[in-house]
Coordinates of C-alpha atoms in Angstrom, one line a residue:
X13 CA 50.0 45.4 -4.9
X14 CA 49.5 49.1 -4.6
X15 CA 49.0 52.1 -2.0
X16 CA 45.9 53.4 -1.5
X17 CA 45.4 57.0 -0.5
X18 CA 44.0 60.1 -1.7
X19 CA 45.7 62.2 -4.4
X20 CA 44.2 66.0 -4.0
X21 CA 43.8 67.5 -6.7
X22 CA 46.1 70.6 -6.5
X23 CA 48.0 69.2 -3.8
X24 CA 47.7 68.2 -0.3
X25 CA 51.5 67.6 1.7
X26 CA 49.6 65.0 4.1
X27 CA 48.3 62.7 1.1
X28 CA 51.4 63.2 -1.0
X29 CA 53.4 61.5 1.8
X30 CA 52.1 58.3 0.7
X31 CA 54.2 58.6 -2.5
X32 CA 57.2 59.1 -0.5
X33 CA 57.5 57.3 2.6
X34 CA 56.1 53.9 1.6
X35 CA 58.7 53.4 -1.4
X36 CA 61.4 54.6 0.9
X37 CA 60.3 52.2 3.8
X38 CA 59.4 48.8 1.3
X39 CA 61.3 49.9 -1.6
X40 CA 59.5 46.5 -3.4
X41 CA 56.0 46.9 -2.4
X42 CA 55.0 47.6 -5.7
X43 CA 56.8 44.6 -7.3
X44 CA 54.6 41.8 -5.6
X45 CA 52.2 40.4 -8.1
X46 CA 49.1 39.6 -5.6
X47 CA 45.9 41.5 -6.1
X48 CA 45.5 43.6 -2.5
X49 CA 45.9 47.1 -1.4
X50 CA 47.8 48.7 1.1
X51 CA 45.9 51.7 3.5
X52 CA 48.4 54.3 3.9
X53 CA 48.5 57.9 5.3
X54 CA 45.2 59.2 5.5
X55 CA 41.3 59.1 6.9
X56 CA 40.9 55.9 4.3
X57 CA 38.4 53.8 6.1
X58 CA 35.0 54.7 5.2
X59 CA 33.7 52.1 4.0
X60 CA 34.1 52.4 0.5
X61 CA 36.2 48.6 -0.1
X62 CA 35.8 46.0 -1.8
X63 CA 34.7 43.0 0.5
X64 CA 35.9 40.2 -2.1
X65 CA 40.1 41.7 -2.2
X66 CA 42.6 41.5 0.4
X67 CA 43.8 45.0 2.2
X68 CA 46.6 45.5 4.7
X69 CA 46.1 48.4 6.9
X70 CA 49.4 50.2 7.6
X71 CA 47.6 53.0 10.1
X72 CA 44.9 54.4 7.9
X73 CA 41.8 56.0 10.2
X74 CA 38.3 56.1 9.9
X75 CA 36.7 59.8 9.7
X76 CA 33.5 60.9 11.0
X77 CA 31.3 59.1 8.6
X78 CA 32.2 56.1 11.1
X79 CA 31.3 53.8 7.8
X80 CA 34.0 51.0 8.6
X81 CA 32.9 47.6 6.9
X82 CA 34.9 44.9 8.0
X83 CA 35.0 41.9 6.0
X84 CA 37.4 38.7 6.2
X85 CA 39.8 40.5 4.0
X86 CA 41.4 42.7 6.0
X87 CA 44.7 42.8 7.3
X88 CA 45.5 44.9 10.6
X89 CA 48.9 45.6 11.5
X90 CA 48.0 48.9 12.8
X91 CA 45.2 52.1 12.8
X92 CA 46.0 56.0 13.3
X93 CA 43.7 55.6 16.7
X94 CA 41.7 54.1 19.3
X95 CA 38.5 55.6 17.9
X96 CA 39.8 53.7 14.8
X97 CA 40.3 51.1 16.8
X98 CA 37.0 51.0 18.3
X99 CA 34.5 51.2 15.1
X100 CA 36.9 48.2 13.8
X101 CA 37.0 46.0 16.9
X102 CA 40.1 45.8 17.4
X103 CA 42.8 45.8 20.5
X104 CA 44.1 49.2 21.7
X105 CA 47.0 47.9 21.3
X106 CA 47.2 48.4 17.5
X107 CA 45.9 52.2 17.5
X108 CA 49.6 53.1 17.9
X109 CA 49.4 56.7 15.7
X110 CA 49.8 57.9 12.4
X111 CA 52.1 56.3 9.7
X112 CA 53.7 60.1 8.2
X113 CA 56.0 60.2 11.5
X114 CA 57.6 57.3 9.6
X115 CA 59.1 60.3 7.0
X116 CA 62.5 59.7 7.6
X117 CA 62.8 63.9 6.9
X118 CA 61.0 64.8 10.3
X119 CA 63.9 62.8 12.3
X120 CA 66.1 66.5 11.4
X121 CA 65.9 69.6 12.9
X122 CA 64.3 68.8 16.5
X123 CA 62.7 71.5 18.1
X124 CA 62.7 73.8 15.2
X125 CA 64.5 77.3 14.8
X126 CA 63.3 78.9 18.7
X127 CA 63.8 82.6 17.6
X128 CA 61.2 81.7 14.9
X129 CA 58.1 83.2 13.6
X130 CA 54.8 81.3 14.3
X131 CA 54.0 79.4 11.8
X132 CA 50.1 79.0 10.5
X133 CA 49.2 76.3 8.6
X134 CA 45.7 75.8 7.3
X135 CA 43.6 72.8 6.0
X136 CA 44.2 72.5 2.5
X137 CA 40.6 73.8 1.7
X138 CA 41.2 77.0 3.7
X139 CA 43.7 77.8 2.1
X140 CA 42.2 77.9 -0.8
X141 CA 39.5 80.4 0.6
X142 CA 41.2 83.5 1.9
X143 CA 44.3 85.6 1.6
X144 CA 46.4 83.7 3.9
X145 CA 49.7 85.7 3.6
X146 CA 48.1 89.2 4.3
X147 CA 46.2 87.6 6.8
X148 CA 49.8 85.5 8.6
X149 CA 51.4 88.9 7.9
X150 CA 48.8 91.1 9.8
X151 CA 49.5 88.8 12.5
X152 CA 53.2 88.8 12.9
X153 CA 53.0 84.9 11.4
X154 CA 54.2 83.3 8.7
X155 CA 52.1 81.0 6.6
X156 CA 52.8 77.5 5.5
X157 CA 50.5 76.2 1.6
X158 CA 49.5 72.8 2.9
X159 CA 49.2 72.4 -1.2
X160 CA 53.0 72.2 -1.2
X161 CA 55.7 69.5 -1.5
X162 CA 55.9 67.7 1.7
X163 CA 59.5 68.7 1.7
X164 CA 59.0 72.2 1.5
X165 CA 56.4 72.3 4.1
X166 CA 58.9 70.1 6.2
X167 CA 61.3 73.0 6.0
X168 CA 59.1 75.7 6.8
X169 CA 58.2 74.1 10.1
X170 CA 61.8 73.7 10.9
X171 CA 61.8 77.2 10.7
X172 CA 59.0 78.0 13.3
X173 CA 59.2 78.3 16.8
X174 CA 55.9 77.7 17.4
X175 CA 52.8 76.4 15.6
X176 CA 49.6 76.6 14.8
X177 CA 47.5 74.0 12.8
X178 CA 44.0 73.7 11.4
X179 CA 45.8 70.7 9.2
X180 CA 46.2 67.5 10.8
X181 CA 49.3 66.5 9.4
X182 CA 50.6 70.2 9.7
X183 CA 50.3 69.2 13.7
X184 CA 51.7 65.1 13.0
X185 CA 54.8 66.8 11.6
X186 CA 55.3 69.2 14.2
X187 CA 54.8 66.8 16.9
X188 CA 57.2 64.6 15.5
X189 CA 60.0 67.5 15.6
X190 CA 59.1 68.3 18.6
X191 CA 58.1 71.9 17.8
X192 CA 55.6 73.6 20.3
X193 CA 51.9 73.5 18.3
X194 CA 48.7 74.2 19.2
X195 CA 45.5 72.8 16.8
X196 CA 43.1 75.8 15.0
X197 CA 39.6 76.0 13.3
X198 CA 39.4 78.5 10.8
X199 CA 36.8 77.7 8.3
X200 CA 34.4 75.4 10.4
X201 CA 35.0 72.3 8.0
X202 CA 37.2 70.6 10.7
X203 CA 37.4 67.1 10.9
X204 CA 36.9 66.5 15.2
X205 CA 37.1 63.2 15.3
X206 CA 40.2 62.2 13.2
X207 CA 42.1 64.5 15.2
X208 CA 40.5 63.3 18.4
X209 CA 41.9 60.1 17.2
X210 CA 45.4 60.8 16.6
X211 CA 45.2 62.7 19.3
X212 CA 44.7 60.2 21.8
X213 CA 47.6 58.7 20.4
X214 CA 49.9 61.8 21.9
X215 CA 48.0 62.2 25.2
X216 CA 46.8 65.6 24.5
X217 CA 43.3 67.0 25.0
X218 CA 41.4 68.7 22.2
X219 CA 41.2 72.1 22.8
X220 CA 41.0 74.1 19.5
X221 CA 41.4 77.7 18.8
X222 CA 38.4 78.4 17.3
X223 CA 37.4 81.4 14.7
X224 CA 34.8 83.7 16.1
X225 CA 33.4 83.6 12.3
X226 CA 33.4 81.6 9.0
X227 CA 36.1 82.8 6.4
X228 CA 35.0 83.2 2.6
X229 CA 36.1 84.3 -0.5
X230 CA 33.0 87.1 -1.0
X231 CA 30.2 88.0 0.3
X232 CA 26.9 88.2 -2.0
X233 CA 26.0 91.9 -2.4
X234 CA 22.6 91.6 -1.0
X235 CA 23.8 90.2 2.5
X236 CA 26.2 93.3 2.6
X237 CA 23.2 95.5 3.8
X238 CA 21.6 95.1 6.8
X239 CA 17.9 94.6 6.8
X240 CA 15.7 97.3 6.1
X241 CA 18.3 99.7 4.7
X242 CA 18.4 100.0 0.8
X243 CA 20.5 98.7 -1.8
X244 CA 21.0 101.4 -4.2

């Protein structure tokens, strides 16, 4: 038997979790000798399976390639959402949320630290694209690597009075502290209807903040003139 999720390369706190929480919850999952796999933490459902093995569910989601392919090997127990829910056919009654609230670590520090910074924390690929710490620190913020350790992201949340998240599980764990957040797009490679579908899950609307502009690395030099001027 083993977990399936999605090791980023480089790191990614939200996919990591499945290395932590699973063995802490079913300490001998990975001792029983029958061929299936377990979903886990993550947008896992996209129809890339195989039909012929057996696959328990244990709140995966479907992203917005809506690809689901049921077959009569898989196992529900439960999906991240009722748009989850939907593509697979199944009762509303198991889209009941998303399995990292299950991280025994995010039962400490309710509420956070209220004389706080705001906290930003970006989608893994963001970060990857801009100076996020000058950028946090123009802003009066503080900025949280989604690339980290789960723990260490954990504990700079705690530290935040307030939130704000262009990475999913950056707003999962918050919610589950019960420190004030509020969802951003950044980069415009948002995921809308995963976080639609979690969302539902907490009875809150999606209302983004949304950058006025895409964020890059560098700009090509010919696009750094407007047209008909010269490029000497």
């Amino acid at each position: 038997m083993n977990i399936k999720y999605c090791p980023i390369e480089g790191g990614n706190f939200g996919d990591t979790l499945n290395t932590m929480v699973w063995d802490r919850l079913f300490p001998d999952l990975t001792l029983h000798k029958e061929d299936m796999l377990v979903y886990g933490i993550g947008t896992l459902l996209d129809g890339r399976h195989d039909q012929s093995r057996k696959k328990i569910v244990l709140g995966s989601g479907i992203g917005e390639a809506h690809a689901a392919m049921p077959d009569p090997n898989w196992d529900f127990r439960w999906v991240r959402g009722p748009l989850s829910a939907q593509e697979f056919g199944l009762p509303s009654e198991l889209a009941l949320g998303d399995p990292a609230v299950l991280w025994p670590a995010l039962q400490a520090g309710h509420g956070g630290t209220p004389d706080g910074p705001i906290g930003l924390i970006p989608h893994y690929r963001t970060w990857d694209s801009f100076d996020w710490v000058q950028v946090a620190n123009d802003a009066s913020m503080v900025v949280i690597n989604p690339r980290q350790a789960p723990d260490d992201v954990v504990a700079q949340l705690q530290s935040c009075s307030r939130v704000m998240a262009e990475s999913l599980h950056g707003a999962i764990c918050a919610d589950a502290m019960a420190i004030p957040w509020a969802p951003c797009i950044l980069a415009h490679r948002f995921n809308e209807f995963k976080w639609r579908d979690w969302l539902a899950t907490v009875n809150r609307d999606f209302s983004p903040m949304v950058a006025d502009r895409p964020l890059v690395r560098s700009i090509n030099k010919p696009r750094l003139w407007p047209i008909g001027w010269p490029a000497w």
